[in-house]
Tab-separated table of C-alpha atoms and ligand atoms in Angstrom:
chain	number	residue	atom	x	y	z
A	22	MET	CA	134.740	166.493	53.898
A	23	HIS	CA	133.398	163.261	55.283
A	24	THR	CA	134.332	162.748	58.931
A	25	PRO	CA	134.366	159.123	60.067
A	26	PRO	CA	131.871	158.408	62.928
A	27	VAL	CA	133.368	158.329	66.350
A	28	VAL	CA	132.834	154.941	67.909
A	29	ALA	CA	132.787	155.272	71.651
A	30	ALA	CA	134.584	152.293	73.004
A	31	THR	CA	133.112	151.185	76.342
A	32	PRO	CA	135.949	150.833	78.790
A	33	PRO	CA	135.790	147.268	80.242
A	34	ASN	CA	135.566	148.463	83.838
A	35	ALA	CA	132.372	150.470	83.000
A	36	LEU	CA	130.516	147.122	82.617
A	37	ILE	CA	131.302	146.065	86.206
A	38	PRO	CA	128.400	147.991	87.865
A	39	CYS	CA	125.887	146.393	85.399
A	40	PHE	CA	127.318	142.967	86.089
A	41	VAL	CA	127.172	143.507	89.854
A	42	LEU	CA	123.537	144.690	89.533
A	43	VAL	CA	122.487	141.586	87.584
A	44	LEU	CA	124.336	139.348	90.053
A	45	ARG	CA	122.682	141.020	93.050
A	46	LYS	CA	119.218	140.721	91.476
A	47	GLY	CA	119.822	137.032	90.819
A	48	LEU	CA	121.019	136.455	94.381
A	49	MET	CA	118.016	138.318	95.818
A	50	ARG	CA	115.582	136.266	93.725
A	51	ALA	CA	117.260	133.012	94.778
A	52	ARG	CA	117.105	134.084	98.426
A	53	LEU	CA	113.409	135.031	98.097
A	54	GLU	CA	112.589	131.722	96.421
A	55	ARG	CA	114.412	129.859	99.195
A	56	ARG	CA	112.478	131.757	101.867
A	57	LEU	CA	109.155	131.075	100.109
A	58	GLU	CA	110.041	127.375	99.867
A	59	ASP	CA	110.961	127.324	103.592
A	60	PHE	CA	107.691	129.073	104.415
A	61	LEU	CA	105.601	126.592	102.420
A	62	MET	CA	107.445	123.648	103.915
A	63	ALA	CA	106.882	125.019	107.365
A	64	ASP	CA	103.203	125.494	106.626
A	65	HIS	CA	102.946	121.929	105.370
A	66	TRP	CA	104.804	120.722	108.425
A	67	VAL	CA	102.392	122.588	110.719
A	68	GLU	CA	99.389	121.035	108.912
A	69	ASN	CA	100.815	117.548	109.145
A	70	HIS	CA	101.784	118.109	112.736
A	71	LYS	CA	98.257	119.310	113.613
A	72	ARG	CA	96.696	116.323	111.859
A	73	ASP	CA	99.057	113.975	113.659
A	74	SER	CA	98.314	115.644	116.928
A	75	TRP	CA	94.531	115.134	116.525
A	76	ARG	CA	95.202	111.545	115.510
A	77	LYS	CA	97.292	110.989	118.624
A	78	GLN	CA	94.689	112.611	120.803
A	79	ALA	CA	91.993	110.423	119.229
A	80	LYS	CA	94.020	107.319	119.947
A	81	ALA	CA	94.695	108.392	123.515
A	82	SER	CA	90.999	109.125	124.118
A	83	GLY	CA	89.817	105.838	122.624
A	84	TYR	CA	88.176	107.388	119.529
A	85	ARG	CA	88.371	105.575	116.232
A	86	ALA	CA	89.114	108.616	114.113
A	87	ARG	CA	90.384	112.137	114.604
A	88	SER	CA	87.091	113.253	113.047
A	89	ALA	CA	85.567	112.625	116.497
A	90	PHE	CA	87.086	115.955	117.553
A	91	LYS	CA	85.262	117.768	114.799
A	92	LEU	CA	81.886	116.771	116.230
A	93	LYS	CA	83.126	117.483	119.759
A	94	GLN	CA	84.117	120.998	118.707
A	95	ILE	CA	80.834	121.593	116.863
A	96	GLN	CA	79.056	120.459	120.022
A	97	GLN	CA	81.177	122.685	122.243
A	98	ARG	CA	80.308	125.698	120.114
A	99	PHE	CA	76.637	125.032	119.295
A	100	ASN	CA	75.380	122.589	121.966
A	101	LEU	CA	73.529	120.674	119.282
A	102	VAL	CA	73.042	117.294	120.986
A	103	ARG	CA	71.488	116.889	124.454
A	104	GLU	CA	71.047	114.027	126.874
A	105	GLY	CA	68.201	111.739	125.879
A	106	ASP	CA	68.282	112.869	122.221
A	107	PHE	CA	67.625	110.635	119.219
A	108	VAL	CA	70.411	111.130	116.695
A	109	LEU	CA	70.942	109.964	113.124
A	110	ASP	CA	74.614	109.751	112.101
A	111	VAL	CA	74.946	109.768	108.310
A	112	GLY	CA	78.203	108.437	106.842
A	113	CYS	CA	79.215	106.979	110.196
A	114	HIS	CA	82.189	104.755	109.285
A	115	PRO	CA	84.573	104.144	111.073
A	116	GLY	CA	82.459	105.324	114.033
A	117	GLY	CA	84.198	108.348	115.556
A	118	TRP	CA	81.069	110.541	115.468
A	119	ALA	CA	78.902	107.667	116.636
A	120	GLN	CA	81.149	107.280	119.715
A	121	VAL	CA	80.835	110.980	120.520
A	122	ALA	CA	77.069	110.945	119.883
A	123	VAL	CA	76.609	107.988	122.270
A	124	GLU	CA	78.504	109.876	125.007
A	125	LEU	CA	76.332	112.934	124.486
A	126	VAL	CA	72.895	111.297	124.410
A	127	GLY	CA	73.593	108.980	127.387
A	128	GLN	CA	71.477	106.025	128.495
A	129	ASP	CA	68.123	107.512	127.529
A	130	GLY	CA	69.076	108.565	124.042
A	131	LYS	CA	69.417	106.663	120.792
A	132	VAL	CA	72.022	106.773	118.023
A	133	VAL	CA	71.377	105.228	114.625
A	134	GLY	CA	74.266	105.348	112.153
A	135	VAL	CA	74.452	104.451	108.485
A	136	ASP	CA	77.313	104.038	106.052
A	137	LEU	CA	78.118	102.305	102.798
A	138	GLN	CA	80.934	100.541	104.619
A	139	PRO	CA	80.308	98.141	107.476
A	140	CYS	CA	81.251	99.640	110.799
A	141	ALA	CA	82.652	97.767	113.820
A	142	PRO	CA	80.076	97.926	116.628
A	143	VAL	CA	79.958	100.984	118.890
A	144	GLU	CA	78.389	100.236	122.214
A	145	GLY	CA	75.098	102.041	122.557
A	146	ALA	CA	74.661	102.714	118.821
A	147	ILE	CA	72.816	100.878	116.054
A	148	LEU	CA	75.003	100.997	112.958
A	149	LEU	CA	73.515	100.022	109.618
A	150	THR	CA	75.303	99.266	106.347
A	151	GLY	CA	73.726	100.758	103.232
A	152	ASP	CA	73.355	103.698	100.905
A	153	ILE	CA	71.411	106.562	102.540
A	154	THR	CA	69.780	107.354	99.181
A	155	ASP	CA	68.531	103.796	98.746
A	156	PRO	CA	64.833	103.401	99.731
A	157	LEU	CA	65.605	100.008	101.328
A	158	THR	CA	68.222	101.562	103.612
A	159	GLN	CA	65.841	104.409	104.412
A	160	GLU	CA	63.184	101.856	105.334
A	161	ARG	CA	65.651	100.157	107.763
A	162	ILE	CA	66.454	103.492	109.385
A	163	LEU	CA	62.738	104.187	109.899
A	164	GLU	CA	62.314	100.718	111.394
A	165	GLU	CA	65.156	101.344	113.859
A	166	LEU	CA	63.640	104.647	114.875
A	167	GLY	CA	60.323	102.904	115.475
A	168	GLY	CA	58.275	105.993	114.638
A	169	ASP	CA	60.168	108.267	117.027
A	170	PRO	CA	61.255	111.624	115.600
A	171	LEU	CA	64.901	112.712	115.556
A	172	ASN	CA	66.285	115.525	117.656
A	173	VAL	CA	69.502	115.851	115.695
A	174	ILE	CA	71.004	114.712	112.386
A	175	VAL	CA	74.800	114.705	112.086
A	176	SER	CA	76.256	114.049	108.669
A	177	ASP	CA	79.911	113.764	107.814
A	178	ILE	CA	79.059	112.102	104.500
A	179	SER	CA	81.581	112.337	101.689
A	180	PRO	CA	81.311	110.338	98.505
A	181	HIS	CA	84.120	108.377	96.941
A	182	ILE	CA	86.700	110.870	95.682
A	183	THR	CA	87.791	110.392	92.045
A	184	GLY	CA	90.337	113.229	92.095
A	185	LYS	CA	88.426	115.357	89.564
A	186	TRP	CA	87.644	118.113	92.040
A	187	ASP	CA	84.754	119.858	90.266
A	188	MET	CA	82.938	116.605	89.727
A	189	ASP	CA	83.601	115.287	93.227
A	190	GLN	CA	82.463	118.522	94.801
A	191	SER	CA	79.265	118.658	92.749
A	192	VAL	CA	78.425	114.991	93.544
A	193	ALA	CA	79.071	115.678	97.251
A	194	MET	CA	76.715	118.681	97.221
A	195	THR	CA	73.884	116.752	95.574
A	196	LEU	CA	74.380	113.945	98.100
A	197	VAL	CA	74.071	116.449	100.956
A	198	ALA	CA	70.847	117.830	99.407
A	199	ASP	CA	69.476	114.238	99.243
A	200	VAL	CA	70.370	113.656	102.881
A	201	PHE	CA	68.404	116.798	103.829
A	202	ASP	CA	65.406	115.625	101.780
A	203	PHE	CA	65.355	112.198	103.407
A	204	ALA	CA	66.055	113.317	106.961
A	205	LEU	CA	64.185	116.635	107.329
A	206	PRO	CA	60.735	115.010	107.596
A	207	LEU	CA	62.108	112.878	110.476
A	208	LEU	CA	63.419	115.859	112.385
A	209	LYS	CA	61.499	117.268	115.316
A	210	LYS	CA	60.374	120.866	115.377
A	211	GLY	CA	63.291	122.792	116.963
A	212	GLY	CA	65.788	120.047	116.063
A	213	GLY	CA	69.321	120.479	114.720
A	214	PHE	CA	71.269	119.310	111.709
A	215	THR	CA	74.980	119.518	110.992
A	216	THR	CA	76.599	118.462	107.726
A	217	LYS	CA	79.913	118.629	106.047
A	218	LEU	CA	80.160	120.649	102.826
A	219	PHE	CA	82.977	120.930	100.343
A	220	GLN	CA	83.771	124.499	99.340
A	221	GLY	CA	83.062	125.328	95.703
A	222	ILE	CA	80.244	126.009	93.281
A	223	GLY	CA	76.776	125.714	94.799
A	224	VAL	CA	77.605	126.233	98.483
A	225	GLU	CA	75.643	129.477	98.679
A	226	GLU	CA	72.791	127.939	96.676
A	227	LEU	CA	72.605	124.911	99.019
A	228	ILE	CA	72.601	127.161	102.046
A	229	ALA	CA	69.771	129.237	100.501
A	230	ALA	CA	67.795	126.059	99.812
A	231	VAL	CA	68.206	124.863	103.425
A	232	ARG	CA	67.702	128.215	105.162
A	233	PRO	CA	63.854	128.213	105.251
A	234	HIS	CA	63.904	124.953	107.200
A	235	PHE	CA	65.761	126.420	110.184
A	236	SER	CA	65.834	129.653	112.112
A	237	SER	CA	69.656	129.595	112.277
A	238	VAL	CA	72.087	128.329	109.648
A	239	ARG	CA	75.784	128.896	110.261
A	240	ARG	CA	79.038	127.863	108.643
A	241	TYR	CA	81.706	126.557	111.021
A	242	SER	CA	85.252	125.256	110.660
A	243	PRO	CA	86.244	123.240	113.712
A	244	ASP	CA	89.893	123.437	114.672
A	245	ALA	CA	90.270	119.716	114.003
A	246	SER	CA	89.382	120.294	110.328
A	247	ARG	CA	91.121	123.611	109.708
A	248	ASN	CA	93.959	121.948	107.850
A	249	SER	CA	91.513	120.731	105.253
A	250	SER	CA	90.714	124.040	103.591
A	251	SER	CA	88.047	122.501	101.357
A	252	GLU	CA	85.708	121.297	104.113
A	253	VAL	CA	83.366	123.321	106.186
A	254	TYR	CA	80.412	122.368	108.396
A	255	LEU	CA	76.956	123.761	108.156
A	256	VAL	CA	75.255	123.967	111.508
A	257	CYS	CA	71.493	124.374	111.287
A	258	ARG	CA	69.470	124.920	114.438
A	259	HIS	CA	65.799	125.236	115.420
A	260	HIS	CA	64.000	123.286	112.723
A	261	THR	CA	60.997	125.201	111.425
A	262	PRO	CA	58.958	122.562	109.546
A	263	TRP	CA	55.986	124.936	109.128
A	264	LYS	CA	58.159	127.190	106.946
A	265	ALA	CA	59.321	124.360	104.619
A	266	PRO	CA	58.960	125.327	100.941
A	267	LYS	CA	56.921	123.010	98.651
A	268	LEU	CA	59.934	122.007	96.530
A	269	SER	CA	62.581	119.671	97.903
A	270	VAL	CA	66.035	120.948	98.924
A	271	ARG	CA	67.562	119.161	95.947
A	272	GLU	CA	65.105	120.734	93.446
A	273	ARG	CA	65.673	124.216	94.835
A	274	TYR	CA	69.416	123.695	94.967
A	275	GLU	CA	69.648	122.373	91.409
A	276	THR	CA	67.440	125.118	89.984
A	277	ALA	CA	69.661	127.740	91.612
A	278	VAL	CA	72.880	126.113	90.425
A	279	ASN	CA	71.542	125.754	86.871
A	280	LYS	CA	70.697	129.439	86.876
A	281	LEU	CA	74.208	130.174	88.166
A	282	VAL	CA	75.983	128.249	85.438
A	283	GLY	CA	73.570	129.342	82.747
A	284	GLY	CA	71.990	125.891	82.376
A	285	GLU	CA	68.483	127.316	82.005
A	286	GLU	CA	69.324	128.873	78.674
A	287	ILE	CA	70.008	125.501	77.111
A	288	GLU	CA	66.938	124.097	75.431
A	289	GLU	CA	66.637	120.402	76.027
A	290	ASP	CA	65.024	119.545	72.724
A	291	PRO	CA	65.114	122.548	70.410
A	292	GLU	CA	62.441	122.712	67.680
A	293	PRO	CA	63.907	122.376	64.168
A	294	VAL	CA	63.884	125.749	62.390
A	295	ALA	CA	62.911	125.925	58.716
A	296	SER	CA	65.804	127.308	56.730
A	297	SER	CA	66.153	128.499	53.165
A	298	PHE	CA	69.770	127.489	53.166
A	299	ARG	CA	70.622	124.830	50.593
A	300	VAL	CA	73.888	122.931	50.340
A	301	ARG	CA	75.438	123.396	46.935
A	302	ARG	CA	77.114	120.330	45.668
A	303	LYS	CA	80.087	121.067	43.495
A	304	LYS	CA	81.228	118.523	40.918
A	305	THR	CA	84.943	117.801	41.115
A	306	ASP	CA	87.219	116.789	38.294
A	307	ASP	CA	86.670	113.096	38.972
A	308	GLY	CA	82.890	113.566	38.759
A	309	LEU	CA	82.249	112.915	42.503
A	310	GLU	CA	80.242	115.355	44.578
A	311	GLU	CA	82.088	117.416	47.157
A	312	HIS	CA	80.127	118.528	50.268
B	422	LIG	C1	84.581	111.141	106.428
B	422	LIG	S1	83.776	109.595	106.532
B	422	LIG	C2	82.871	109.718	107.999
B	422	LIG	C3	83.684	109.646	109.263
B	422	LIG	C4	82.825	109.485	110.510
B	422	LIG	N1	82.043	110.671	110.767
B	422	LIG	C5	83.654	109.194	111.720
B	422	LIG	O1	83.822	110.070	112.562
B	422	LIG	O2	84.103	108.062	111.885
B	422	LIG	C6	82.560	109.713	105.287
B	422	LIG	C7	81.720	108.475	105.091
B	422	LIG	O3	80.618	108.739	104.226
B	422	LIG	C8	80.249	107.478	103.685
B	422	LIG	N2	79.298	107.600	102.580
B	422	LIG	C9	79.520	108.137	101.335
B	422	LIG	N3	78.427	108.046	100.555
B	422	LIG	C10	77.489	107.446	101.303
B	422	LIG	C11	76.125	107.044	101.033
B	422	LIG	N4	75.546	107.268	99.851
B	422	LIG	N5	75.436	106.439	102.029
B	422	LIG	C12	76.008	106.213	103.247
B	422	LIG	N6	77.302	106.546	103.527
B	422	LIG	C13	78.035	107.145	102.587
B	422	LIG	C14	81.592	106.887	103.272
B	422	LIG	O4	81.513	105.499	103.116
B	422	LIG	C15	82.478	107.330	104.430
B	422	LIG	O5	82.701	106.303	105.347
């Protein structure tokens, strides 16, 4: 005899624990999301606050930009610039680093700055307007130095930012390599060089290209730039010109980066290869050839 299946009816109050569980999970997630949001907002607030605080300090100390504190902190840590030194300041606008450099070198030193943008005068510094990669600007820098070698090069150079991060970062790195190639021959044996770098592809390769020119190459994030996670300073000390490789910094850097991204495998002008492949042309109904 066929027995009808027993359908177990779920009593309505048996669903309550499931409902409570779902509700609790939802509440917990909402609470977690709110805490994460609060945390991120607090982090952002701390960053802005720090930036504002450096800006206020710069204003109070008579510096034109908060960036002045970055050079001050690099100096505090590495003692790069000394009294009487000759310093080249690359990418000097609006003049914060030039102000600090003038203080450090004193009466007997010399500070020559260069930037694409004209800079209001800084007492004790010679500030030129021009592109550091332009031979005419380079000529003017040499004229200002009057044949004297440099003790230190400080470069805070950063090209115009387009917002396309990969491209901006790669342009910035090549520019830094060019600055090294122009300025290294002007640097005294034992001299120092600090430059800003933007984190990303090629940083290790640039450091490797620069390393033979100095006996010490270090990365450093001054407190005043910690809120900008993308920037870091390279501090190179004790120039060793006798160890300089034959190839330029840019050549060595680009070769290494090409290897890294597989660029060397691409043939520039591949030879045409003879092929036995022939295109068959099929006649269509209307008599035209179809490819
Ligand atoms: C972050 S700012 C420098 C701030 C400066 N250290 C200070 O404390 O006032 C970077 C500068 O690099 C300059 N720059 C970018 N490309 C350059 C180039 N090819 N030649 C010279 N200056 C350049 C920009 O015009 C910009 O003013």
